[in-house]
Amino acid sequence: MIENIEYNTEREPLIIPEYGRHLQKMVNHAKTIENRDDRNKEAHAIIAVMGNLQPHLRDVPDFQHKLWDQLFIIASFELDVDSPYGIPDKELLEKRPDSLPYPQNFPKYRFYGNNIKTMIDVANTWEEGELKEALIYSIANHMKKCFLNWNKDTVDDNVIFNHLYELSDGKINLKNTDEDLSDSTSLLRTKKKYATSTNTKKTYKKNTNTNSNRNRKRY
């Protein structure tokens, strides 16, 4: 009895584990059937079992086509049966996708991020006017916020203007402007004060209700 026990380490690997080992054994048995008609009947029976094991695929278009392709994959493309959709190309299925080119950006000021450079390039393509000026100041304020997230100390606006001038290749110059950027405290403002006051109010109400319950007459 113990000698007939099969261990997973001694079994062949499952090609599609979702269908289990019993279905893979059925496919291996179908490959050993010599009569073609009987082999085709066995293949259709296996497809029916696969459909019952994957009921969520019934809403997927070309459901039967997908099952037949998986049948040939489980059989390692060694099952000679008449498929209503043809035998899939093994080389096409095993072909690895082309590697995607990963953008290699090494900005000088990494704390601003790569999107800042894209925004600056877009601003350079706009015509001179109020919209472009508003966009430039929005970019400058965002740069200041990014700088403060990287360094919590206050930063002078001239530092941001110099960085903006450098990143725009000298096309955006705010060094001689009279307008100031947003204040550092407003950019780093948090909700701690609001949260503290809210918690204090809740605690006060809770204590008030507790005291009222204690003073309530009991009959």
Short mmCIF file of C-alpha atoms in Angstrom, two decimals, residues 35-218:
data_model
loop_
_atom_site.label_atom_id
_atom_site.label_comp_id
_atom_site.label_asym_id
_atom_site.label_seq_id
_atom_site.Cartn_x
_atom_site.Cartn_y
_atom_site.Cartn_z
CA ASN A 35 -8.27 4.93 -33.00
CA ARG A 36 -8.80 8.47 -34.28
CA ASP A 37 -12.57 8.50 -33.78
CA ASP A 38 -12.21 7.33 -30.19
CA ARG A 39 -9.47 9.88 -29.66
CA ASN A 40 -11.72 12.67 -30.94
CA LYS A 41 -14.53 11.54 -28.62
CA GLU A 42 -12.11 11.58 -25.71
CA ALA A 43 -10.97 15.08 -26.65
CA HIS A 44 -14.55 16.39 -26.69
CA ALA A 45 -15.16 14.77 -23.30
CA ILE A 46 -12.08 16.48 -21.91
CA ILE A 47 -13.25 19.84 -23.29
CA ALA A 48 -16.58 19.35 -21.49
CA VAL A 49 -14.76 18.66 -18.21
CA MET A 50 -12.56 21.72 -18.70
CA GLY A 51 -15.63 23.87 -19.23
CA ASN A 52 -17.15 22.63 -15.98
CA LEU A 53 -13.93 23.35 -14.11
CA GLN A 54 -13.77 26.90 -15.47
CA PRO A 55 -17.37 28.19 -15.38
CA HIS A 56 -16.25 31.83 -15.19
CA LEU A 57 -14.88 31.54 -18.72
CA ARG A 58 -18.33 31.02 -20.18
CA ASP A 59 -18.79 34.80 -20.42
CA VAL A 60 -15.49 35.20 -22.25
CA PRO A 61 -15.73 35.48 -26.05
CA ASP A 62 -14.42 32.46 -27.96
CA PHE A 63 -14.77 30.31 -24.84
CA GLN A 64 -14.53 27.00 -26.73
CA HIS A 65 -11.59 28.24 -28.77
CA LYS A 66 -9.71 29.06 -25.58
CA LEU A 67 -10.39 25.58 -24.16
CA TRP A 68 -9.16 23.83 -27.29
CA ASP A 69 -5.96 25.87 -27.26
CA GLN A 70 -5.41 24.95 -23.62
CA LEU A 71 -6.02 21.29 -24.43
CA PHE A 72 -3.20 21.29 -26.96
CA ILE A 73 -0.96 23.14 -24.51
CA ILE A 74 -1.58 20.54 -21.81
CA ALA A 75 -0.87 17.80 -24.36
CA SER A 76 2.43 19.53 -25.30
CA PHE A 77 1.07 19.77 -28.86
CA GLU A 78 1.31 15.97 -29.19
CA LEU A 79 -2.44 15.26 -29.36
CA ASP A 80 -3.60 14.49 -32.91
CA VAL A 81 -7.31 15.31 -32.94
CA ASP A 82 -9.69 17.25 -35.16
CA SER A 83 -10.14 20.62 -33.54
CA PRO A 84 -12.90 22.91 -34.84
CA TYR A 85 -10.47 25.84 -34.50
CA GLY A 86 -7.28 24.27 -35.80
CA ILE A 87 -4.09 23.51 -33.94
CA PRO A 88 -2.37 26.59 -32.47
CA ASP A 89 1.17 27.44 -33.46
CA LYS A 90 3.54 26.24 -30.76
CA GLU A 91 6.29 28.67 -31.70
CA LEU A 92 3.86 31.59 -31.63
CA LEU A 93 2.56 30.69 -28.16
CA GLU A 94 6.03 30.15 -26.75
CA LYS A 95 7.44 33.31 -28.29
CA ARG A 96 8.52 35.78 -25.65
CA PRO A 97 7.27 39.35 -25.99
CA ASP A 98 9.66 42.06 -27.00
CA SER A 99 11.21 43.93 -24.12
CA LEU A 100 9.71 47.35 -23.48
CA PRO A 101 12.15 50.24 -23.57
CA TYR A 102 12.41 51.72 -20.10
CA PRO A 103 12.86 55.49 -20.09
CA GLN A 104 16.25 56.39 -18.73
CA ASN A 105 15.98 59.86 -17.25
CA PHE A 106 18.66 61.23 -15.00
CA PRO A 107 17.50 64.74 -14.08
CA LYS A 108 19.89 67.06 -12.33
CA TYR A 109 17.31 67.98 -9.69
CA ARG A 110 15.60 64.70 -8.94
CA PHE A 111 13.44 66.10 -6.16
CA TYR A 112 11.37 67.92 -8.80
CA GLY A 113 10.55 64.69 -10.66
CA ASN A 114 10.46 64.00 -14.39
CA ASN A 115 7.02 65.52 -14.96
CA ILE A 116 8.31 69.01 -14.19
CA LYS A 117 10.61 68.90 -17.21
CA THR A 118 7.69 67.79 -19.39
CA MET A 119 5.54 70.65 -18.08
CA ILE A 120 8.32 73.14 -18.76
CA ASP A 121 8.75 71.88 -22.32
CA VAL A 122 5.00 72.25 -22.90
CA ALA A 123 5.05 75.78 -21.51
CA ASN A 124 7.81 76.71 -23.95
CA THR A 125 5.56 75.76 -26.87
CA TRP A 126 2.74 78.08 -25.80
CA GLU A 127 2.31 81.55 -27.21
CA GLU A 128 3.09 84.53 -25.01
CA GLY A 129 0.10 85.67 -22.99
CA GLU A 130 -1.74 85.41 -19.70
CA LEU A 131 -2.31 81.66 -19.99
CA LYS A 132 1.38 80.96 -20.46
CA GLU A 133 2.28 83.26 -17.59
CA ALA A 134 -0.24 81.53 -15.32
CA LEU A 135 1.15 78.14 -16.32
CA ILE A 136 4.72 79.23 -15.63
CA TYR A 137 3.85 80.45 -12.13
CA SER A 138 1.92 77.25 -11.45
CA ILE A 139 5.00 75.28 -12.43
CA ALA A 140 7.20 77.45 -10.23
CA ASN A 141 4.89 77.00 -7.23
CA HIS A 142 4.84 73.24 -7.79
CA MET A 143 8.64 73.24 -7.95
CA LYS A 144 8.75 75.09 -4.65
CA LYS A 145 6.40 72.56 -3.09
CA CYS A 146 8.54 69.66 -4.35
CA PHE A 147 11.64 71.36 -3.01
CA LEU A 148 10.04 71.77 0.43
CA ASN A 149 8.96 68.13 0.46
CA TRP A 150 12.60 67.21 -0.11
CA ASN A 151 13.97 69.85 2.30
CA LYS A 152 11.61 71.03 5.03
CA ASP A 153 13.53 74.30 5.51
CA THR A 154 12.32 77.44 3.83
CA VAL A 155 13.59 78.10 0.33
CA ASP A 156 14.13 81.44 -1.34
CA ASP A 157 12.13 82.12 -4.49
CA ASN A 158 15.32 83.05 -6.35
CA VAL A 159 16.52 79.45 -5.99
CA ILE A 160 13.37 78.22 -7.71
CA PHE A 161 13.69 80.87 -10.42
CA ASN A 162 17.30 79.87 -11.10
CA HIS A 163 16.37 76.19 -11.34
CA LEU A 164 13.46 77.02 -13.64
CA TYR A 165 15.74 79.09 -15.84
CA GLU A 166 18.22 76.24 -16.04
CA LEU A 167 15.64 73.50 -16.72
CA SER A 168 14.00 75.58 -19.47
CA ASP A 169 17.35 76.14 -21.21
CA GLY A 170 17.11 79.85 -20.53
CA LYS A 171 13.69 80.26 -22.16
CA ILE A 172 11.81 81.02 -18.92
CA ASN A 173 13.30 83.80 -16.85
CA LEU A 174 11.57 84.96 -13.69
CA LYS A 175 14.67 86.31 -11.98
CA ASN A 176 13.63 89.94 -12.40
CA THR A 177 9.96 89.44 -11.59
CA ASP A 178 8.25 91.41 -8.82
CA GLU A 179 5.73 88.68 -7.97
CA ASP A 180 6.37 86.21 -5.17
CA LEU A 181 5.54 82.55 -5.08
CA SER A 182 3.26 80.96 -2.53
CA ASP A 183 4.41 81.12 1.07
CA SER A 184 6.30 78.09 2.38
CA THR A 185 4.01 77.69 5.38
CA SER A 186 0.93 77.48 3.19
CA LEU A 187 2.57 74.82 1.01
CA LEU A 188 3.49 72.72 4.04
CA ARG A 189 0.22 73.26 5.87
CA THR A 190 -1.19 70.11 7.50
CA LYS A 191 -4.50 69.14 9.04
CA LYS A 192 -3.12 68.38 12.48
CA LYS A 193 -4.60 71.49 14.00
CA TYR A 194 -8.04 70.72 12.59
CA ALA A 195 -7.81 67.09 13.68
CA THR A 196 -6.80 68.11 17.22
CA SER A 197 -9.69 70.53 17.58
CA THR A 198 -12.12 67.91 16.25
CA ASN A 199 -10.92 65.30 18.72
CA THR A 200 -11.20 67.82 21.57
CA LYS A 201 -14.80 68.55 20.67
CA LYS A 202 -15.68 64.86 20.53
CA THR A 203 -14.03 64.25 23.90
CA TYR A 204 -15.89 67.16 25.46
CA LYS A 205 -19.22 65.94 24.14
CA LYS A 206 -18.53 62.44 25.33
CA ASN A 207 -17.63 63.66 28.83
CA THR A 208 -20.71 65.86 28.92
CA ASN A 209 -22.98 62.95 28.05
CA THR A 210 -21.30 60.82 30.70
CA ASN A 211 -21.84 63.42 33.41
CA SER A 212 -25.47 63.88 32.42
CA ASN A 213 -26.06 60.16 32.70
CA ARG A 214 -24.50 60.11 36.16
CA ASN A 215 -26.70 62.96 37.38
CA ARG A 216 -29.85 61.42 35.95
CA LYS A 217 -32.36 60.27 38.57
CA ARG A 218 -32.87 56.57 38.78
#
